[in-house]
mmCIF file of C-alpha atoms in Angstrom:
data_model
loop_
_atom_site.group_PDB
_atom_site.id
_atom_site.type_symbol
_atom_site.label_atom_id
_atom_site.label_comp_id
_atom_site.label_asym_id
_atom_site.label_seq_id
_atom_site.Cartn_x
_atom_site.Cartn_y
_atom_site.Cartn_z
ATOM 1 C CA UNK F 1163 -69.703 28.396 -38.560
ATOM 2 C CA UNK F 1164 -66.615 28.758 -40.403
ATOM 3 C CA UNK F 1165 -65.550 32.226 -39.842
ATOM 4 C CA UNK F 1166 -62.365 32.534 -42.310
ATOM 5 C CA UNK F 1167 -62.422 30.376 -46.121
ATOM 6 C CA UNK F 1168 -59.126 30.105 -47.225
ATOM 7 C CA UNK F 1169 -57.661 27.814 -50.238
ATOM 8 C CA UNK F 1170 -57.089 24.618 -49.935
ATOM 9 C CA UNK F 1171 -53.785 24.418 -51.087
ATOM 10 C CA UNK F 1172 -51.331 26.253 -53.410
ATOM 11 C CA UNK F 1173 -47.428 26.023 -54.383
ATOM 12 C CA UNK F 1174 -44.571 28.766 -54.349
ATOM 13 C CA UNK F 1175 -41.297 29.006 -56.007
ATOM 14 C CA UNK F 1176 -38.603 29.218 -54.059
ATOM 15 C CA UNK F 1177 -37.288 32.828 -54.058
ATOM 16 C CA UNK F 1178 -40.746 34.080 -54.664
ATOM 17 C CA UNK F 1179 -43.144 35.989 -52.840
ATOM 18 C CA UNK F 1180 -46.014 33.829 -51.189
ATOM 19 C CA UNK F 1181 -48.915 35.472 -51.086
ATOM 20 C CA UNK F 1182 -51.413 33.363 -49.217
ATOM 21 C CA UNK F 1183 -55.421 34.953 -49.198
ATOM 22 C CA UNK F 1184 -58.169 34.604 -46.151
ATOM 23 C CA UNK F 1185 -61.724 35.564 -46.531
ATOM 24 C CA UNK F 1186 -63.521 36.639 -43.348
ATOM 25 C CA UNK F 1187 -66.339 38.570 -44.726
ATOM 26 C CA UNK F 1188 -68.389 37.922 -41.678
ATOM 27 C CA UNK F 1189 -65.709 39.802 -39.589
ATOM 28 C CA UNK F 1190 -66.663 42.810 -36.958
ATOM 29 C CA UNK F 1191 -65.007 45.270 -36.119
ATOM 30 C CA UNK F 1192 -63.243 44.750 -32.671
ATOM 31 C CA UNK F 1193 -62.353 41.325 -34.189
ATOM 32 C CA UNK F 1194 -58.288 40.165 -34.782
ATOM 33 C CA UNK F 1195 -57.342 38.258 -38.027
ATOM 34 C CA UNK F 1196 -54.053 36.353 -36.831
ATOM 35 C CA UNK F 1197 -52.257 34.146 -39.009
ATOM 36 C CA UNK F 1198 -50.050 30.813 -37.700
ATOM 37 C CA UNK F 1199 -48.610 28.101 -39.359
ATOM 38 C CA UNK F 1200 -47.661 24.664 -38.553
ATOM 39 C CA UNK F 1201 -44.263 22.808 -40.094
ATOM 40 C CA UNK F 1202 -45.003 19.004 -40.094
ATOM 41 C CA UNK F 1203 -45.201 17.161 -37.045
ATOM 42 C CA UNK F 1204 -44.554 20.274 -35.195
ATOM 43 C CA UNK F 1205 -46.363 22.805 -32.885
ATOM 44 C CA UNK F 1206 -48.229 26.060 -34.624
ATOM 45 C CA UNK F 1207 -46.145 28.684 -34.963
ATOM 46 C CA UNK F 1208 -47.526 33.079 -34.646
ATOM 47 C CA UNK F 1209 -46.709 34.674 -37.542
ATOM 48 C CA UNK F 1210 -48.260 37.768 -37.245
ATOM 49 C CA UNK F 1211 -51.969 39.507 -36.418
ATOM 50 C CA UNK F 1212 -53.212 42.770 -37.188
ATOM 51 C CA UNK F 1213 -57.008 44.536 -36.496
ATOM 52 C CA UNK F 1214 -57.332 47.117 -39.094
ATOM 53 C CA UNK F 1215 -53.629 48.522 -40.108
ATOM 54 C CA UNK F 1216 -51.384 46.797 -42.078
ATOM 55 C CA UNK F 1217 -48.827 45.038 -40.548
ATOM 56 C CA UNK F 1218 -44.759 43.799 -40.851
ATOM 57 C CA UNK F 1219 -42.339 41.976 -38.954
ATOM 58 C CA UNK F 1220 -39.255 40.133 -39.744
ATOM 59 C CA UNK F 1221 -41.544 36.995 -40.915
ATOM 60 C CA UNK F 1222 -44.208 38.692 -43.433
ATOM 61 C CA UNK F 1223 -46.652 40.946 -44.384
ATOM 62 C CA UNK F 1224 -50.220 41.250 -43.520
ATOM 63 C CA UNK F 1225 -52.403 42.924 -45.819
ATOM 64 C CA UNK F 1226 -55.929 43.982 -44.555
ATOM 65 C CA UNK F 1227 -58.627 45.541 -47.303
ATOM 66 C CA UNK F 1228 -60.308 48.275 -46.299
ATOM 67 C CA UNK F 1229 -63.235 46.318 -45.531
ATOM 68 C CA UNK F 1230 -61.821 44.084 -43.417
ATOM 69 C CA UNK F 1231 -63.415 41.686 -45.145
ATOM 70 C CA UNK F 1232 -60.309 39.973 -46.879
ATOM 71 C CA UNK F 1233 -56.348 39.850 -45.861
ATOM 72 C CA UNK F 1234 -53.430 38.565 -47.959
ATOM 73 C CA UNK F 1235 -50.242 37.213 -45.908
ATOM 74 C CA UNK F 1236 -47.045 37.809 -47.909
ATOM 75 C CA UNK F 1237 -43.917 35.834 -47.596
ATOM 76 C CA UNK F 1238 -41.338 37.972 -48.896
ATOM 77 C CA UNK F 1239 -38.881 35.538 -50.107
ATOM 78 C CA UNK F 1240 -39.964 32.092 -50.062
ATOM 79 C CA UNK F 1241 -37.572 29.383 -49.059
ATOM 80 C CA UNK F 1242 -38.147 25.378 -48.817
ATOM 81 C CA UNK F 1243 -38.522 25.682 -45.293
ATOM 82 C CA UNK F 1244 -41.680 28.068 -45.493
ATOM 83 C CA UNK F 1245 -43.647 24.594 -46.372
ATOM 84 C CA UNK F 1246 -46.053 24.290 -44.000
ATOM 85 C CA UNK F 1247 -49.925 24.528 -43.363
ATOM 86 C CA UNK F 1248 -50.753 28.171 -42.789
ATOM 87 C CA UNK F 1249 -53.996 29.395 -40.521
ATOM 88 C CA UNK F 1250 -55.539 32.119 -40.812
ATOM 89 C CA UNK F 1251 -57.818 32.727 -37.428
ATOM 90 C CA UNK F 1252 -60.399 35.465 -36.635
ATOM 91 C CA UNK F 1253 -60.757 35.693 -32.957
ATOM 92 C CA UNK F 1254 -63.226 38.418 -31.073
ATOM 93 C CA UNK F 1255 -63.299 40.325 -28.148
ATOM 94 C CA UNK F 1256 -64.407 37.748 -25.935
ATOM 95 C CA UNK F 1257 -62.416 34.656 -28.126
ATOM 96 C CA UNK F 1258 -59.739 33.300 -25.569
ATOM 97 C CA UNK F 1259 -59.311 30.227 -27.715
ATOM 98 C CA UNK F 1260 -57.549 29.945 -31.363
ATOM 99 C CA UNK F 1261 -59.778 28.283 -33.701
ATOM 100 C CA UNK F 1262 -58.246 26.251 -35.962
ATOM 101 C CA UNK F 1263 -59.803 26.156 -39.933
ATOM 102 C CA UNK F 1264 -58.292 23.451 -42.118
ATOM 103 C CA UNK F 1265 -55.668 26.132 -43.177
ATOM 104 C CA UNK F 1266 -53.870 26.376 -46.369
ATOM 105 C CA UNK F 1267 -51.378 23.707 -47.332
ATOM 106 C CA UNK F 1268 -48.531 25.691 -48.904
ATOM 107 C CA UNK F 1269 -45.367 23.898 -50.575
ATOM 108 C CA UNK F 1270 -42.643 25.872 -51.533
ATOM 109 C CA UNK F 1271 -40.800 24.485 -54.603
ATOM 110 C CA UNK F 1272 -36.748 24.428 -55.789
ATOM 111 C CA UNK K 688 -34.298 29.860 -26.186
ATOM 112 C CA UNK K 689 -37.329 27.464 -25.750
ATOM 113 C CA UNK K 690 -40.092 29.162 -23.825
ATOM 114 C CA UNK K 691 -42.922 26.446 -24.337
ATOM 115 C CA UNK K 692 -41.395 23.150 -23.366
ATOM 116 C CA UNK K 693 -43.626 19.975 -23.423
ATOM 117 C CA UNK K 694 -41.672 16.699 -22.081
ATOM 118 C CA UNK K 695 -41.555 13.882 -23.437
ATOM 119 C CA UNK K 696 -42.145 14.678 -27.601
ATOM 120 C CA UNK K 697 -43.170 11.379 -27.918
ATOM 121 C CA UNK K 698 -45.334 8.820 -25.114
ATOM 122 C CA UNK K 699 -46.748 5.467 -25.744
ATOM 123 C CA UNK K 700 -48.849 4.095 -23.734
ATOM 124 C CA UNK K 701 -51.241 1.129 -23.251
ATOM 125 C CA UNK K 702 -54.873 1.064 -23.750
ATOM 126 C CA UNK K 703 -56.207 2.248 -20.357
ATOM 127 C CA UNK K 704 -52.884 2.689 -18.687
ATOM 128 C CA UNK K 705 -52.987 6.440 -17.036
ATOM 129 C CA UNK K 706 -50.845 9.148 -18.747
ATOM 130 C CA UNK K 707 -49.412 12.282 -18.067
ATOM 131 C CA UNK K 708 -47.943 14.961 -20.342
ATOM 132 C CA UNK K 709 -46.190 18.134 -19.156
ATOM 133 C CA UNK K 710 -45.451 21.240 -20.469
ATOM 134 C CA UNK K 711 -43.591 24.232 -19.198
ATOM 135 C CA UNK K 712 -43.251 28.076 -19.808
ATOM 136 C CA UNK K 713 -40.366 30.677 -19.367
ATOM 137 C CA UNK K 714 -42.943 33.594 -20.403
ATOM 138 C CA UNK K 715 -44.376 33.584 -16.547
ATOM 139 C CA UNK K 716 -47.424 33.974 -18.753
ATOM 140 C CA UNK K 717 -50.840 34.081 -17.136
ATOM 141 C CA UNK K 718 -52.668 31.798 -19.304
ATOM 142 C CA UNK K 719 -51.654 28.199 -19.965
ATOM 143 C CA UNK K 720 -53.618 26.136 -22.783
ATOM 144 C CA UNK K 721 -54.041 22.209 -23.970
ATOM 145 C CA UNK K 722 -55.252 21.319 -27.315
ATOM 146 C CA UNK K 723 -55.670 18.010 -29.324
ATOM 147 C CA UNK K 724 -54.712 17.599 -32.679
ATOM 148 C CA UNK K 725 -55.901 14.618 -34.505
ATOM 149 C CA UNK K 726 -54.007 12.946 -37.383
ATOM 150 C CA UNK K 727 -55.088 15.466 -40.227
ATOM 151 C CA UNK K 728 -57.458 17.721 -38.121
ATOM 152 C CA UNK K 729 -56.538 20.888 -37.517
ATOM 153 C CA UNK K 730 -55.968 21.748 -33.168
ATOM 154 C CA UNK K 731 -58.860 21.442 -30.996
ATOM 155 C CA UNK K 732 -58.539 23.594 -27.520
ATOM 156 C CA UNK K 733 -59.111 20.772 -24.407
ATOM 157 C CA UNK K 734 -59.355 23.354 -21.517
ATOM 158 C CA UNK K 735 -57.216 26.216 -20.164
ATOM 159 C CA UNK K 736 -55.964 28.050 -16.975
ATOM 160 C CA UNK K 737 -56.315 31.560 -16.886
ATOM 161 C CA UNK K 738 -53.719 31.830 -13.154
ATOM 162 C CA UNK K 739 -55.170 29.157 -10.750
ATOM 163 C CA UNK K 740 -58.781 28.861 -12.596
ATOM 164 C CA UNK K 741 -59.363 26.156 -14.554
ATOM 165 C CA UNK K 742 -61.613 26.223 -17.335
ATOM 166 C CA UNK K 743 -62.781 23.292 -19.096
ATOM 167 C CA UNK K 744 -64.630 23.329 -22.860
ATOM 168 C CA UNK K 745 -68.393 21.963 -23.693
ATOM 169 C CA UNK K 746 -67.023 18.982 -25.061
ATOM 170 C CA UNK K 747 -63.775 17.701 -23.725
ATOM 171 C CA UNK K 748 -64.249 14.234 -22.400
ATOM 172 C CA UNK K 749 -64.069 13.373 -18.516
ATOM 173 C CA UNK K 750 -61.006 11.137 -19.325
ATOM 174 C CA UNK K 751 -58.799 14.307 -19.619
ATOM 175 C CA UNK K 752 -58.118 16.306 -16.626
ATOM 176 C CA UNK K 753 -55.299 19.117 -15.923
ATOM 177 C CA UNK K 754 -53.342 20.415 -13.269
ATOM 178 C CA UNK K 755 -51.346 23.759 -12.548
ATOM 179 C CA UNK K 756 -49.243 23.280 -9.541
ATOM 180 C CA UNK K 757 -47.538 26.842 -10.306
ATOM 181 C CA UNK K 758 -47.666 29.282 -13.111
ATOM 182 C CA UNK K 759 -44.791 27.789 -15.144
ATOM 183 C CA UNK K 760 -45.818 23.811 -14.995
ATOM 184 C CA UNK K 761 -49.218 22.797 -16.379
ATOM 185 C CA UNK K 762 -49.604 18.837 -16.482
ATOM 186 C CA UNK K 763 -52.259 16.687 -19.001
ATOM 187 C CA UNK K 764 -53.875 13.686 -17.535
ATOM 188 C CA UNK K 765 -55.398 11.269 -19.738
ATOM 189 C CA UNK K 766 -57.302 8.698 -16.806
ATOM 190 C CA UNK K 767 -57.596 5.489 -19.441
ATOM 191 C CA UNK K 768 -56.348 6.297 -22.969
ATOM 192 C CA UNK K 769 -58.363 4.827 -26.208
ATOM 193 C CA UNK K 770 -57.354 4.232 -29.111
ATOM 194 C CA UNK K 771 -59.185 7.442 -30.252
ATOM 195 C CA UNK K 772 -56.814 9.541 -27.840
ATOM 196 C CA UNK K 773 -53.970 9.099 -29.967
ATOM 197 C CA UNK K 774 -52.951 12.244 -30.846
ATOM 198 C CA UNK K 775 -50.200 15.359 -30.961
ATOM 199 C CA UNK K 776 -51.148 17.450 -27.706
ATOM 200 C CA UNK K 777 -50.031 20.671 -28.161
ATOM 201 C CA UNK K 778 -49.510 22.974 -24.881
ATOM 202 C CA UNK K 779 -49.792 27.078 -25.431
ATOM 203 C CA UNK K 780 -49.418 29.882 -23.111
ATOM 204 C CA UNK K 781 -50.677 33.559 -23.813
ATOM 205 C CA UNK K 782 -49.882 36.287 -20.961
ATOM 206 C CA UNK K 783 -53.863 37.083 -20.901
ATOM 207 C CA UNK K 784 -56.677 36.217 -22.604
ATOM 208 C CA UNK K 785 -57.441 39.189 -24.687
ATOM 209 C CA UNK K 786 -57.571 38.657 -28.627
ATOM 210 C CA UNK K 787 -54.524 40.779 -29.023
ATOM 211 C CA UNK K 788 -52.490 38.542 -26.762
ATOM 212 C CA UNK K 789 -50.699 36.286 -28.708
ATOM 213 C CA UNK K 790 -50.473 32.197 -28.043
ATOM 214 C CA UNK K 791 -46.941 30.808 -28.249
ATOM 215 C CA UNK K 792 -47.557 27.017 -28.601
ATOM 216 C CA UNK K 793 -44.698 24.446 -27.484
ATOM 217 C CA UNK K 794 -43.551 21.427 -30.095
ATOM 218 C CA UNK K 795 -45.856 19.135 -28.765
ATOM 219 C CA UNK K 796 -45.806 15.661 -27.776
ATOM 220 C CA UNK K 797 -47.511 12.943 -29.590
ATOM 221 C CA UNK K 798 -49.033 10.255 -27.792
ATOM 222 C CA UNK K 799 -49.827 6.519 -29.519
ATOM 223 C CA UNK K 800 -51.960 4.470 -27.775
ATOM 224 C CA UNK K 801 -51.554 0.413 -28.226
#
């Protein structure tokens, strides 16, 4: 069972914020949302992960409803080399593995 | 500084010819991890090693094995290679295996099978 739903694909101006949406409404409350991405023909790289607070770091944003039952990750300031697929993963208490969705295939645009 | 390092970024090798793929941390990192990655798939977790235990998933074939001499090598062994084993095999290490411990993955190698 899928545990995140995120868009297939979407495009970004360069310069732009990317704001890039994740649905986990299934999620419980000890559970992480974590969000990597993955640059062609290279390995996934950690963006960021947060439980319940809002989170930033020199990368992005990540925006957690209330609920918990959405998040929004927020490039600040696009640039062409933010294309990439981006994951967003839900892992539990007891999840020592990343599971991979098909992610969100984001191209940044001049 | 690299701190997941998988040697070589690209193997070939022949239809049933053994292969090994290596990967190597800086992080001194508890928890070492292998997944597949499929031409448009997204990764797929093989097995891990959480110190000196080895932990295999449900479904990862016989053909692939692993070994952790030491806790900054971990080494993939793919016994005969198919066709269907071609791949990008990505190596991750996470210093435990608690959801808030983050997975730093290395750049992979991808392996083609002839």
């Amino acid at each position: 069972d899928a545990k995140t739903t995120q868009p297939p694909s979407m495009d970004c101006a360069e310069g732009r914020a990317a704001n890039l949406p994740c649905n986990h409404s299934t999620i419980s409350g000890n559970e992480y949302v974590y969000w990597y991405r993955q640059i062609h023909s290279q390995g996934p790289q950690y963006i960021i992960h947060g439980l319940k607070n809002n989170e930033t770091n020199e990368m992005a944003s990540l925006i957690i409803t209330e609920d918990r039952k959405s998040s929004t990750l927020i490039l600040p300031h696009a640039t062409l080399r933010d294309t990439a697929v981006y994951y967003c993963i839900v892992r539990a208490q007891n999840d020592y593995k990343l599971s991979f969705g098909a992610g969100t295939t984001v191209t940044v645009r001049a | 500084d690299a701190m997941v390092i998988q040697n070589p970024r690209y193997q070939v090798t022949q239809f049933g010819k053994p292969v090994t793929l290596s990967c190597s941390q800086t992080l001194n990192h508890n928890v070492m991890y292998w997944y597949q990655q499929k031409s448009s798939q997204a990764p797929k977790l093989l097995f891990h090693y959480y110190d000196k235990d080895f932990n295999n998933e449900a479904d990862t074939p016989d053909n692939f094995q692993s070994r952790r001499p030491n806790t900054s090598f971990c080494f993939l062994d793919i016994r005969s290679p198919g066709l269907g084993d071609a791949a990008m095999y990505l190596c991750a290490t996470s210093r435990d295996k608690r959801p808030e411990d983050t997975q730093y993955f290395g750049p992979g190698t991808r392996l083609t099978v002839l």
